[in-house]
Structure formats: structure tokens, C-alpha cells
Amino acid sequence: MKKSRMIIDKAFKVSRVDERIYGSFIEHLGRAVYDGIYQPGNPLSDEEGFRTDVIDMVKELGVPIVRYPGGNFVSSFVWEDSVGPVDQRPARLELAWRSLEKNEIGLNEFSRWAKKADTDVMMAVNLGTRGIADACNLLEYCNHPGGTKYSDMRISHGVKDPHNIKVWCIGNEMDGPWQLGHKTMEEYGRLAEETAKAMKLIDPGIEIVACGSSNREMPTFPDWEATTLSHAYDHVDYISLHQYYGNRNNDTADFLALSDDMDDFIRSVIATCDFVKAKKRSKKNINLSFDEWNVWFHSNEADDDIMTNHPWQVAPPLLEDVYNFEDALLVGLMLITLLKHADRVKMACLAQLVNVIAPIMTEQGGGKAWKQTIFYPYMHASRYGRGTVLQPILDTPVHDTKEHENVTDVESVVVWNEEEDTITIFAVNRNIEEDSELTTDLRSLGGYHVAEHIVLESNDMKLCNSAGGELVAPKTVSRSTMEGDIMTSHLAKASWNVIRLKK
């Protein structure tokens, strides 16, 4: 058995976790909205047509914020079509995903859903086919109390109180040639500056997320971030990051090393932000919103067929990746990576929440909802990862993979919940061949005992859950023991571990 050693000290603080790091994302894409959160006629739906079983699962995840309505969808979104009497709303050709958008659910309905799900809305504005005036009009509609054209329009639609949406994304993946209204970095930087400036005149209390690179492999990365912020630095609060991973080569060991790439991506964006800060001699930090991240590759071929050969459907089954056990491990590793950077990553959105590359799935045609494998590490992090991140001193063996060198066997991060005085250790043994014995030195903490050790493990990396049953689910084990202030934990090969300590 491999052996790893770790030291935890409350003095080694990274940052208090902003709970919005556990956010998610719902786009008008595939069955995320229609047949996902909204399905009138289903016995499980409430009087407004919202699925109560899905709401219960969202609450179980503890999702604090949800990005809406896109995504690529937002770059041709006409928000005015999504408000007012439903029977007067037009159907539109939705160009990003070549679907038919009937506008039955719009921002007022989604806001009501968010309240039922105990979450907040992160609103995205269309800077693809529209611009500054439309962004300002939408903000006025959502946040201004009344007495103006668009706030009175909201009131006439039956919404007296403003939505008071705090976080606004100005555009989506504007560096991507696939994006409607794609911009050069100079074009977007100027547009972002002027849009953010105007929006903050309407509501100075909002937080604004500027578009960063769509992924680390974009040819304009990181010049895009540097140029955008050279214009918009004084008026925005966050820069976004997007990244998806897939095991296209069916190489599990290399797949589980991809969180190292995510770590490098985050470090590079932080360095770029701070480079611009230095150039501007600013005292302000730009923080990061990693508002799209997940595993995404299983459904690509089926998606291409639907959009090419069967376009203009209402809520077609797009991006319906069925996740397996190894996907859950990588999601756990990505969560650990986000937490390690909690001093600068203040928001993040698992993309997406229901049916579309999602932890929650619903059966087509009105069946039940069920939990994918990735549901569980996301739930554990959201539930137990509130508090202050501590940086453990970790000494662990390393291994090489096809595309990565010096990959640590064990990846771990620690969260101290001061209010409850609990310590939670999140750890993944990403060695797929050998178990690991993790010895943790807790002498500087004093007085803690092992409350529980939760694991997600399987000998079959391709094992999936389905509506028929959960083959991958967490269990509680007795694999962590304490002698004095030294804890010894057995981490099975290829496993997700949540070790919780209490006084």
C-alpha cells in the first residue's frame, strides 16, 4: 500500500469560502427547463408546473446561485419575449442549439422557481446580437423599484417587488467563433467597459462578471483576459473561466490528472488579472467566476445528429451525458481544485443542473427524477465545504500518465467550519492501481475525533446510475482511526473520501 502524510494547522488559512462557489447553471437548452425544472401535468409538479422532486434534489445539493438563461442561448436572447402574458409570447428560432424556444418560461417564472429552490439568480445579458441599451433595460426591469418604463412594465406583469438580482454576466464566451455576435478582444473589452459602466449607474450594488476565455486551449488565451481587463478593470468585479473535460481516449489515469490542468488554468488567470492590476497601479483585485465547469463529452455525437438532421424541436434531448464512476472522481478533483483557490475563485457554476450535462436527470415523458454519479461529490462539497479553507501540507507519491508528469496519488483540501467547530477533509486517491494509507497530523488542532468517513468507490470505472437504480452511491465506512492527535485513513484506489472531524 502506498503511504501519504498530511499536516493540518488552523494557521494555514487560504480564505473563507464564498458559498457561491457551489453554484450551478440552467440554460434554455435541451430539456433543462422544459421537461427538467418545468413539466406541467406531471403528478410531481406543483400548481405552477415546477417539478417538486427536482426542487427537492436542488435543495439537497444546497445550490446557492444559478446562472441563467445561458450560455450560448443568451447571445440571441430577446428578453422581452420572455415576460408578460404567456399566451402572447412569441416562439423563436433558437440559433445556438437550433431548437424552437416557446418562451413559456421566462425570467419572472424562473425567479419564482429560484425562490422555491432556495437559490439566487445570476443573470446573463445578451452582448452578442444586442448591446448596452438592452442590458440596461433588462437591469431596470429586474432591479428598479418602479416609476420608469421597464420597472413599471415588470409591475404590470404582476411582479411588484424588484428581483434585486445581484450578479450579472455581461455576455457569454464572446471569444468563441461559434458564438453569435463573436467579438475580437478589443471589441469585447470596449463593450464590456461601457456596458458595465452604464449598468452600475442604474444599480451600483450589482457585481459584474466579464467574459474570460472559453477554455484554456483558446488561441487568444490569456491575451483575451489581459485586453478585456485593460479596458474594463475599473468597472467589473470578476472574470469568467469555462472548462470541460472528457475521457475521449479511454485513459482513466490521464483523465483523473486533468484537474492539474484546471489548477494551471486558474493560476494563469490570476496571474493575468494581477498583471493588469500592476499595470494600472490599482488596489482592487479582480476575482474569478468559474461559471462553467464539468465533464462533457459522452453526448457529442448524438447532439451533432439532432442539431444537424433534426433541428427546430422544442426541448430536444441535447447534452444528456450519462455519467459514470470515473466522471464523479474527476468532479470531486475539480471541486478540490476550486476550493484550493478560494481566495480568488469566489463563484463557480457546475454546468448544468438538470438533464443537460447535469447531476439531476428526469425521465422523458413524465417519469421520475434520479441522481447521476456526479451528484454526490457536488453534494458533499456544498454541504460540508462551508467555512475556511485550510492548506494542508501533503506529502504523497506521484505517478506519470500519458500526458501528465508528477501526478499526485492523493489530492486533498481541508475546510474548517468555525461555527460548528468541525474539520472536513476532502480527498481523492487518483491512483487507480493501489490503495493509500493517509496519516494526518492533527496535533496543532487538539481534541478532534472522527465523526464519519464517507466514500464513493467502485471497481468498475464505467459504472453508471439510471432511473432504474443507483449503482454508484456514497457509503459510510470505518477506515479512519485516531491515536492521540494522529489519524490514519485508508483511501481505496480510485476513491472519493469525505472525512469529518468533530470536537
Coordinates of C-alpha atoms in Angstrom, one line a residue:
M1 CA 0.0 0.0 0.0
K2 CA 1.2 3.5 -0.9
K3 CA 1.7 5.9 2.0
S4 CA 0.9 9.6 2.2
R5 CA 1.3 12.1 5.1
M6 CA -0.5 15.3 5.8
I7 CA -0.3 18.1 8.4
I8 CA -3.3 20.3 9.1
D9 CA -2.9 23.6 11.0
K10 CA -5.6 26.3 11.5
A11 CA -2.9 28.9 10.9
F12 CA -2.6 27.8 7.3
K13 CA -5.7 29.6 6.1
V14 CA -6.4 30.1 2.4
S15 CA -9.7 32.0 2.6
R16 CA -13.2 31.8 3.8
V17 CA -15.3 30.0 1.2
D18 CA -17.8 32.2 -0.7
E19 CA -20.8 29.8 -0.8
R20 CA -21.4 30.8 -4.4
I21 CA -18.5 28.5 -5.3
Y22 CA -21.2 25.8 -5.2
G23 CA -23.4 27.4 -7.8
S24 CA -24.9 25.8 -10.9
F25 CA -26.4 26.7 -14.3
I26 CA -29.7 26.4 -16.1
E27 CA -29.8 27.3 -19.8
H28 CA -32.7 27.2 -22.2
L29 CA -31.0 24.2 -23.8
G30 CA -32.4 20.7 -24.4
R31 CA -34.6 19.5 -21.5
A32 CA -33.1 21.7 -18.8
V33 CA -36.1 24.0 -18.5
Y34 CA -38.9 22.2 -20.3
D35 CA -39.2 18.6 -19.0
G36 CA -36.5 19.4 -16.4
I37 CA -37.5 22.0 -13.8
Y38 CA -40.8 22.6 -15.5
Q39 CA -43.3 19.9 -16.5
P40 CA -47.0 20.9 -16.1
G41 CA -49.2 17.8 -16.0
N42 CA -46.7 15.7 -14.1
P43 CA -48.2 14.5 -10.8
L44 CA -45.0 15.5 -9.2
S45 CA -45.3 19.1 -10.4
D46 CA -46.8 22.0 -8.3
E47 CA -49.6 24.4 -9.3
E48 CA -47.1 26.4 -11.5
G49 CA -45.8 23.3 -13.3
F50 CA -42.5 23.2 -11.4
R51 CA -41.3 19.7 -10.6
T52 CA -41.2 19.3 -6.8
D53 CA -38.9 16.2 -6.9
V54 CA -36.3 18.3 -8.8
I55 CA -36.7 21.2 -6.4
D56 CA -36.1 18.8 -3.5
M57 CA -32.9 17.5 -5.1
V58 CA -31.7 21.0 -5.8
K59 CA -32.3 21.8 -2.1
E60 CA -30.4 18.6 -1.2
L61 CA -27.4 19.9 -3.2
G62 CA -27.7 23.3 -1.4
V63 CA -27.2 25.3 -4.6
P64 CA -26.7 29.0 -3.6
I65 CA -26.8 30.6 -7.1
V66 CA -27.9 29.5 -10.6
R67 CA -26.7 31.2 -13.8
Y68 CA -29.5 31.9 -16.3
P69 CA -30.6 31.8 -19.1
G70 CA -27.3 30.9 -20.9
G71 CA -24.8 30.0 -22.1
N72 CA -24.7 30.2 -25.9
F73 CA -28.5 30.7 -25.8
V74 CA -28.2 34.2 -24.3
S75 CA -26.4 35.6 -27.4
S76 CA -29.6 35.7 -29.4
F77 CA -32.0 36.1 -26.4
V78 CA -34.7 38.7 -26.7
W79 CA -35.6 39.1 -23.1
E80 CA -38.8 41.0 -23.8
D81 CA -40.2 37.9 -25.4
S82 CA -39.9 36.0 -22.1
V83 CA -42.1 38.3 -20.0
G84 CA -45.7 39.4 -20.0
P85 CA -48.8 37.2 -20.7
V86 CA -47.6 33.7 -21.6
D87 CA -50.2 33.3 -24.4
Q88 CA -48.9 36.5 -26.1
R89 CA -45.2 35.4 -26.1
P90 CA -43.7 34.5 -29.5
A91 CA -42.0 31.3 -30.3
R92 CA -38.4 31.9 -31.6
L93 CA -35.9 30.0 -33.7
E94 CA -33.1 29.5 -31.1
L95 CA -29.9 29.6 -33.2
A96 CA -27.3 28.5 -30.7
W97 CA -28.8 25.0 -30.3
R98 CA -31.0 25.0 -33.4
S99 CA -34.1 24.5 -31.3
L100 CA -37.6 26.1 -31.0
E101 CA -37.9 28.3 -27.9
K102 CA -41.6 28.8 -27.0
N103 CA -40.9 31.3 -24.1
E104 CA -43.3 29.6 -21.8
I105 CA -40.8 30.0 -19.0
G106 CA -39.1 33.4 -18.7
L107 CA -37.2 35.4 -16.2
N108 CA -40.2 36.0 -13.9
E109 CA -41.2 32.4 -13.8
F110 CA -37.5 31.4 -13.3
S111 CA -37.2 33.8 -10.5
R112 CA -40.2 32.2 -8.8
W113 CA -38.6 28.8 -9.3
A114 CA -35.3 30.0 -7.8
K115 CA -37.2 31.1 -4.6
K116 CA -38.8 27.7 -4.3
A117 CA -35.4 26.1 -4.7
D118 CA -33.8 28.4 -2.1
T119 CA -31.3 29.8 -4.6
D120 CA -30.4 33.1 -6.2
V121 CA -30.2 34.1 -9.8
M122 CA -27.0 35.0 -11.7
M123 CA -28.4 36.8 -14.8
A124 CA -26.6 36.8 -18.1
V125 CA -27.2 39.6 -20.7
N126 CA -27.0 39.4 -24.5
L127 CA -23.9 41.1 -25.8
G128 CA -23.9 39.0 -28.9
T129 CA -26.8 40.2 -31.1
R130 CA -27.7 43.1 -28.7
G131 CA -25.9 45.6 -26.6
I132 CA -25.6 48.3 -23.9
A133 CA -29.2 49.6 -24.1
D134 CA -30.8 46.2 -23.9
A135 CA -28.6 45.2 -20.9
C136 CA -29.6 48.4 -19.1
N137 CA -33.3 47.9 -19.9
L138 CA -33.2 44.4 -18.5
L139 CA -31.4 45.5 -15.4
E140 CA -34.1 48.3 -14.9
Y141 CA -36.8 45.7 -15.4
C142 CA -35.3 43.4 -12.8
N143 CA -34.0 45.7 -10.1
H144 CA -35.5 49.2 -10.2
P145 CA -38.4 49.7 -7.8
G146 CA -40.8 51.5 -10.1
G147 CA -41.8 54.7 -11.8
T148 CA -39.9 54.1 -15.0
K149 CA -40.7 52.4 -18.3
Y150 CA -39.2 49.0 -17.6
S151 CA -39.8 48.8 -13.9
D152 CA -43.4 49.7 -14.5
M153 CA -43.5 47.0 -17.2
R154 CA -42.4 44.5 -14.6
I155 CA -45.1 45.7 -12.2
S156 CA -47.7 45.4 -15.0
H157 CA -46.6 41.8 -15.4
G158 CA -47.7 41.1 -11.8
V159 CA -44.2 41.4 -10.2
K160 CA -44.5 44.4 -7.8
D161 CA -41.2 43.9 -5.9
P162 CA -37.9 44.1 -7.8
H163 CA -36.0 40.8 -8.3
N164 CA -32.8 42.5 -6.9
I165 CA -30.5 40.3 -8.9
K166 CA -27.0 40.9 -7.6
V167 CA -24.7 39.1 -10.1
W168 CA -24.7 39.9 -13.8
C169 CA -22.7 38.2 -16.6
I170 CA -22.1 40.6 -19.5
G171 CA -22.1 38.2 -22.5
N172 CA -21.1 34.6 -22.8
E173 CA -18.0 33.1 -24.4
M174 CA -17.5 36.1 -26.6
D175 CA -14.1 34.9 -27.6
G176 CA -15.6 31.8 -29.3
P177 CA -16.2 31.9 -33.1
W178 CA -19.2 29.7 -32.5
Q179 CA -20.8 32.5 -30.5
L180 CA -23.5 34.6 -32.2
G181 CA -22.0 38.1 -32.3
H182 CA -18.5 36.9 -31.6
K183 CA -16.1 39.8 -30.8
T184 CA -12.4 40.4 -31.0
M185 CA -10.8 41.0 -27.7
E186 CA -10.6 44.7 -28.4
E187 CA -14.2 44.9 -29.4
Y188 CA -15.4 43.0 -26.4
G189 CA -13.1 44.9 -24.0
R190 CA -14.6 48.2 -25.0
L191 CA -18.1 46.8 -25.0
A192 CA -17.7 45.3 -21.6
E193 CA -16.3 48.5 -20.2
E194 CA -19.2 50.6 -21.5
T195 CA -21.9 48.1 -20.6
A196 CA -20.6 47.7 -17.0
K197 CA -20.2 51.4 -16.6
A198 CA -23.8 52.0 -17.7
M199 CA -25.3 49.2 -15.6
K200 CA -23.6 50.4 -12.4
L201 CA -25.1 53.8 -12.9
I202 CA -28.5 52.1 -12.7
D203 CA -27.6 49.9 -9.7
P204 CA -24.2 50.5 -8.1
G205 CA -24.7 47.5 -5.8
I206 CA -24.5 44.8 -8.5
E207 CA -21.5 42.6 -9.2
I208 CA -20.5 42.2 -12.8
V209 CA -18.7 39.2 -14.4
A210 CA -16.8 39.9 -17.6
C211 CA -16.2 37.1 -20.2
G212 CA -12.9 35.4 -19.9
S213 CA -11.7 32.7 -22.3
S214 CA -14.0 29.8 -23.2
N215 CA -11.3 27.4 -22.2
R216 CA -7.5 27.2 -21.7
E217 CA -6.9 26.0 -25.2
M218 CA -8.3 29.1 -26.9
P219 CA -5.6 30.6 -29.2
T220 CA -6.3 34.1 -27.6
F221 CA -5.8 32.9 -24.0
P222 CA -4.6 34.7 -21.9
D223 CA -4.3 37.8 -24.1
W224 CA -8.1 37.9 -24.1
E225 CA -8.2 38.4 -20.3
A226 CA -5.4 41.0 -20.4
T227 CA -7.0 43.0 -23.1
T228 CA -10.5 42.8 -21.7
L229 CA -9.4 43.9 -18.3
S230 CA -7.1 46.6 -19.7
H231 CA -10.4 48.3 -20.7
A232 CA -13.0 47.1 -18.1
Y233 CA -10.9 46.6 -15.0
D234 CA -12.3 49.5 -13.0
H235 CA -16.0 48.6 -13.8
V236 CA -16.1 44.8 -13.4
D237 CA -15.7 42.6 -10.4
Y238 CA -15.0 39.1 -11.8
I239 CA -13.6 37.5 -14.9
S240 CA -15.1 34.2 -16.0
L241 CA -13.5 30.8 -16.7
H242 CA -15.1 27.9 -18.6
Q243 CA -13.6 24.4 -18.9
Y244 CA -15.0 21.0 -19.7
Y245 CA -13.1 17.7 -19.7
G246 CA -13.7 14.3 -21.3
N247 CA -12.1 10.9 -21.4
R248 CA -12.0 10.6 -25.2
N249 CA -9.0 8.3 -25.2
N250 CA -10.5 6.0 -22.6
D251 CA -7.4 6.5 -20.4
T252 CA -8.6 6.7 -16.8
A253 CA -5.3 7.6 -15.2
D254 CA -4.7 10.5 -17.6
F255 CA -8.4 11.6 -17.3
L256 CA -8.0 11.9 -13.5
A257 CA -4.9 14.1 -14.0
L258 CA -7.0 16.7 -15.8
S259 CA -7.7 18.6 -12.6
D260 CA -4.0 19.6 -12.7
D261 CA -4.8 21.4 -16.0
M262 CA -7.7 23.2 -14.2
D263 CA -5.3 24.3 -11.5
D264 CA -2.9 25.7 -14.0
F265 CA -5.7 27.5 -15.8
I266 CA -6.8 29.2 -12.6
R267 CA -3.2 30.2 -11.7
S268 CA -2.7 31.6 -15.2
V269 CA -5.9 33.7 -15.0
I270 CA -5.0 35.0 -11.5
A271 CA -1.5 36.0 -12.8
T272 CA -3.1 37.8 -15.8
C273 CA -5.5 39.7 -13.5
D274 CA -2.7 40.7 -11.3
F275 CA -0.5 41.8 -14.2
V276 CA -3.3 44.2 -15.3
K277 CA -3.7 45.3 -11.7
A278 CA 0.1 46.1 -11.6
K279 CA -0.1 48.0 -14.9
K280 CA -3.0 50.1 -13.6
R281 CA -1.4 50.5 -10.2
S282 CA -4.8 49.5 -8.8
K283 CA -5.6 48.4 -5.2
K284 CA -8.6 46.4 -6.5
N285 CA -8.4 42.6 -7.0
I286 CA -10.4 41.0 -9.9
N287 CA -11.7 37.7 -8.6
L288 CA -12.7 34.7 -10.6
S289 CA -16.1 33.2 -11.5
F290 CA -15.6 29.7 -12.8
D291 CA -19.1 29.8 -14.1
E292 CA -19.0 26.7 -16.4
W293 CA -17.2 23.5 -15.4
N294 CA -17.9 19.8 -15.6
V295 CA -17.3 16.6 -17.6
W296 CA -18.8 16.8 -21.1
F297 CA -18.1 14.5 -24.0
H298 CA -20.4 11.5 -23.8
S299 CA -23.3 13.0 -25.8
N300 CA -21.3 14.9 -28.5
E301 CA -22.2 12.6 -31.4
A302 CA -25.9 12.4 -30.6
D303 CA -26.0 16.2 -30.2
D304 CA -24.5 16.8 -33.6
D305 CA -27.0 14.5 -35.2
I306 CA -30.0 16.3 -33.5
M307 CA -28.9 19.8 -34.4
T308 CA -27.9 18.9 -38.0
N309 CA -30.5 16.5 -39.0
H310 CA -33.5 17.2 -36.7
P311 CA -33.5 20.9 -35.9
W312 CA -36.2 23.2 -34.5
Q313 CA -37.6 20.8 -31.9
V314 CA -39.0 22.0 -28.6
A315 CA -36.7 20.8 -25.8
P316 CA -34.9 18.1 -27.7
P317 CA -32.7 15.7 -25.6
L318 CA -29.4 17.6 -26.0
L319 CA -26.2 17.2 -24.0
E320 CA -27.6 14.4 -22.0
D321 CA -24.3 12.9 -20.8
V322 CA -24.9 9.8 -18.6
Y323 CA -22.0 10.0 -16.1
N324 CA -20.0 7.1 -14.8
F325 CA -17.9 6.5 -11.7
E326 CA -14.7 7.9 -13.0
D327 CA -16.6 11.1 -14.0
A328 CA -17.6 11.5 -10.4
L329 CA -14.0 11.2 -9.3
L330 CA -12.9 14.0 -11.7
V331 CA -15.8 16.2 -10.5
G332 CA -14.5 15.6 -6.9
L333 CA -11.0 16.6 -8.0
M334 CA -12.3 19.7 -9.7
L335 CA -14.1 20.7 -6.6
I336 CA -10.9 20.3 -4.5
T337 CA -9.1 22.5 -7.1
L338 CA -11.7 25.2 -6.8
L339 CA -11.5 25.1 -3.0
K340 CA -7.7 25.4 -3.1
H341 CA -8.2 28.7 -4.8
A342 CA -11.0 30.0 -2.6
D343 CA -9.0 33.2 -2.0
R344 CA -9.7 34.2 -5.7
V345 CA -12.4 31.9 -7.0
K346 CA -15.4 33.3 -5.4
M347 CA -18.1 31.9 -7.6
A348 CA -18.4 28.7 -9.7
C349 CA -21.2 27.0 -11.6
L350 CA -21.4 23.3 -12.2
A351 CA -22.8 23.2 -15.8
Q352 CA -25.5 22.3 -15.7
L353 CA -28.1 21.4 -13.1
V354 CA -30.9 19.3 -14.7
N355 CA -30.8 17.0 -17.7
V356 CA -28.1 18.9 -19.6
I357 CA -24.7 17.6 -18.5
A358 CA -26.2 17.5 -15.1
P359 CA -26.2 15.8 -11.7
I360 CA -30.0 15.6 -11.8
M361 CA -31.9 13.8 -14.6
T362 CA -35.6 13.3 -15.3
E363 CA -37.1 10.5 -17.4
Q364 CA -38.5 11.7 -20.7
G365 CA -42.3 11.7 -20.9
G366 CA -43.1 12.5 -17.3
G367 CA -41.1 9.8 -15.4
K368 CA -39.2 10.3 -12.2
A369 CA -36.0 12.2 -11.4
W370 CA -32.8 10.5 -10.4
K371 CA -29.3 11.3 -9.3
Q372 CA -26.2 10.9 -11.5
T373 CA -22.9 9.8 -10.1
I374 CA -21.6 13.3 -10.0
F375 CA -24.4 14.4 -7.7
Y376 CA -22.6 13.1 -4.7
P377 CA -19.2 14.8 -4.6
Y378 CA -21.0 18.0 -5.5
M379 CA -23.5 17.5 -2.6
H380 CA -20.7 16.6 -0.2
A381 CA -18.6 19.7 -1.1
S382 CA -21.7 22.0 -0.9
R383 CA -22.9 20.5 2.4
Y384 CA -19.6 20.2 4.3
G385 CA -17.3 22.6 2.4
R386 CA -18.6 25.8 4.1
G387 CA -16.2 27.7 6.3
T388 CA -12.4 28.5 5.9
V389 CA -10.2 26.6 3.6
L390 CA -7.0 25.3 5.2
Q391 CA -4.0 24.5 3.1
P392 CA -2.7 21.0 4.2
I393 CA 0.9 20.2 3.9
L394 CA 0.7 17.0 1.9
D395 CA 3.5 14.5 1.1
T396 CA 2.2 11.9 -1.4
P397 CA 3.7 9.6 -4.0
V398 CA 3.4 10.7 -7.6
H399 CA 2.9 8.9 -10.9
D400 CA 3.1 9.8 -14.6
T401 CA 0.4 9.4 -17.2
K402 CA 0.4 9.6 -20.9
E403 CA 0.0 13.4 -21.0
H404 CA 0.9 14.4 -17.4
E405 CA 4.0 14.1 -15.2
N406 CA 4.3 14.0 -11.4
V407 CA 0.6 13.5 -10.8
T408 CA 0.0 13.2 -7.1
D409 CA -1.6 10.0 -5.9
V410 CA -3.6 11.8 -3.3
E411 CA -5.3 15.2 -3.8
S412 CA -6.8 16.8 -0.7
V413 CA -8.1 20.1 0.7
V414 CA -9.4 20.9 4.2
V415 CA -12.3 23.1 5.3
W416 CA -12.7 24.3 8.9
N417 CA -16.3 25.3 9.9
E418 CA -15.6 27.7 12.7
E419 CA -19.3 28.0 13.8
E420 CA -19.7 24.2 14.2
D421 CA -16.1 23.6 15.0
T422 CA -15.8 20.8 12.5
I423 CA -13.0 19.9 10.2
T424 CA -13.8 18.2 6.8
I425 CA -11.1 16.6 4.7
F426 CA -11.9 16.0 1.1
A427 CA -9.5 13.6 -0.5
V428 CA -9.3 11.6 -3.8
N429 CA -6.9 8.8 -4.3
R430 CA -6.4 9.0 -8.0
N431 CA -4.0 6.1 -8.2
I432 CA -6.2 3.5 -10.0
E433 CA -4.0 0.6 -9.1
E434 CA -3.1 0.9 -5.4
D435 CA -4.7 1.9 -2.1
S436 CA -3.1 4.6 0.0
E437 CA -2.6 4.9 3.7
L438 CA -3.0 8.6 4.7
T439 CA -1.5 9.6 8.0
T440 CA -2.8 13.0 9.2
D441 CA -1.1 15.1 11.9
L442 CA -3.7 17.0 13.9
R443 CA -1.6 17.9 16.9
S444 CA -2.0 21.7 16.3
L445 CA -5.8 21.3 16.4
G446 CA -6.3 19.3 19.5
G447 CA -9.4 17.4 20.7
Y448 CA -11.0 16.3 17.5
H449 CA -12.4 12.8 16.9
V450 CA -13.5 11.1 13.7
A451 CA -17.2 11.7 13.2
E452 CA -17.6 9.8 9.9
H453 CA -15.7 8.7 6.8
I454 CA -17.8 8.7 3.7
V455 CA -16.6 7.1 0.4
L456 CA -17.6 6.8 -3.2
E457 CA -15.8 3.9 -4.7
S458 CA -16.2 1.2 -7.4
N459 CA -14.1 -1.4 -9.1
D460 CA -15.9 -0.6 -12.3
M461 CA -14.8 2.9 -13.6
K462 CA -17.7 2.9 -16.2
L463 CA -20.5 2.1 -13.7
C464 CA -23.4 4.5 -14.1
N465 CA -26.6 5.3 -12.3
S466 CA -30.0 5.4 -14.0
A467 CA -33.7 5.8 -13.3
G468 CA -33.7 2.1 -12.6
G469 CA -31.4 2.5 -9.6
E470 CA -28.2 3.9 -8.2
L471 CA -25.2 1.7 -8.6
V472 CA -22.8 4.4 -7.5
A473 CA -23.8 6.0 -4.2
P474 CA -21.9 7.0 -1.1
K475 CA -21.4 4.8 2.0
T476 CA -20.0 5.3 5.4
V477 CA -17.0 3.2 6.4
S478 CA -14.7 2.7 9.4
R479 CA -11.4 3.4 7.7
S480 CA -10.2 6.4 9.8
T481 CA -8.8 5.8 13.3
M482 CA -7.3 8.2 15.8
E483 CA -4.4 7.6 18.1
G484 CA -3.8 10.7 20.1
D485 CA -3.8 13.5 17.5
I486 CA -2.6 11.3 14.7
M487 CA -5.3 10.0 12.3
T488 CA -4.7 7.1 9.9
S489 CA -7.1 6.7 7.0
H490 CA -7.3 4.0 4.4
L491 CA -8.1 5.5 1.0
A492 CA -9.1 2.9 -1.5
K493 CA -7.7 3.1 -5.0
A494 CA -9.7 5.4 -7.2
S495 CA -11.9 6.8 -4.5
W496 CA -13.6 10.0 -3.3
N497 CA -13.3 10.4 0.5
V498 CA -15.0 12.8 2.9
I499 CA -13.5 12.6 6.4
R500 CA -15.3 14.6 9.0
L501 CA -13.9 15.5 12.4
K502 CA -15.7 17.0 15.4
K503 CA -14.7 18.1 18.9

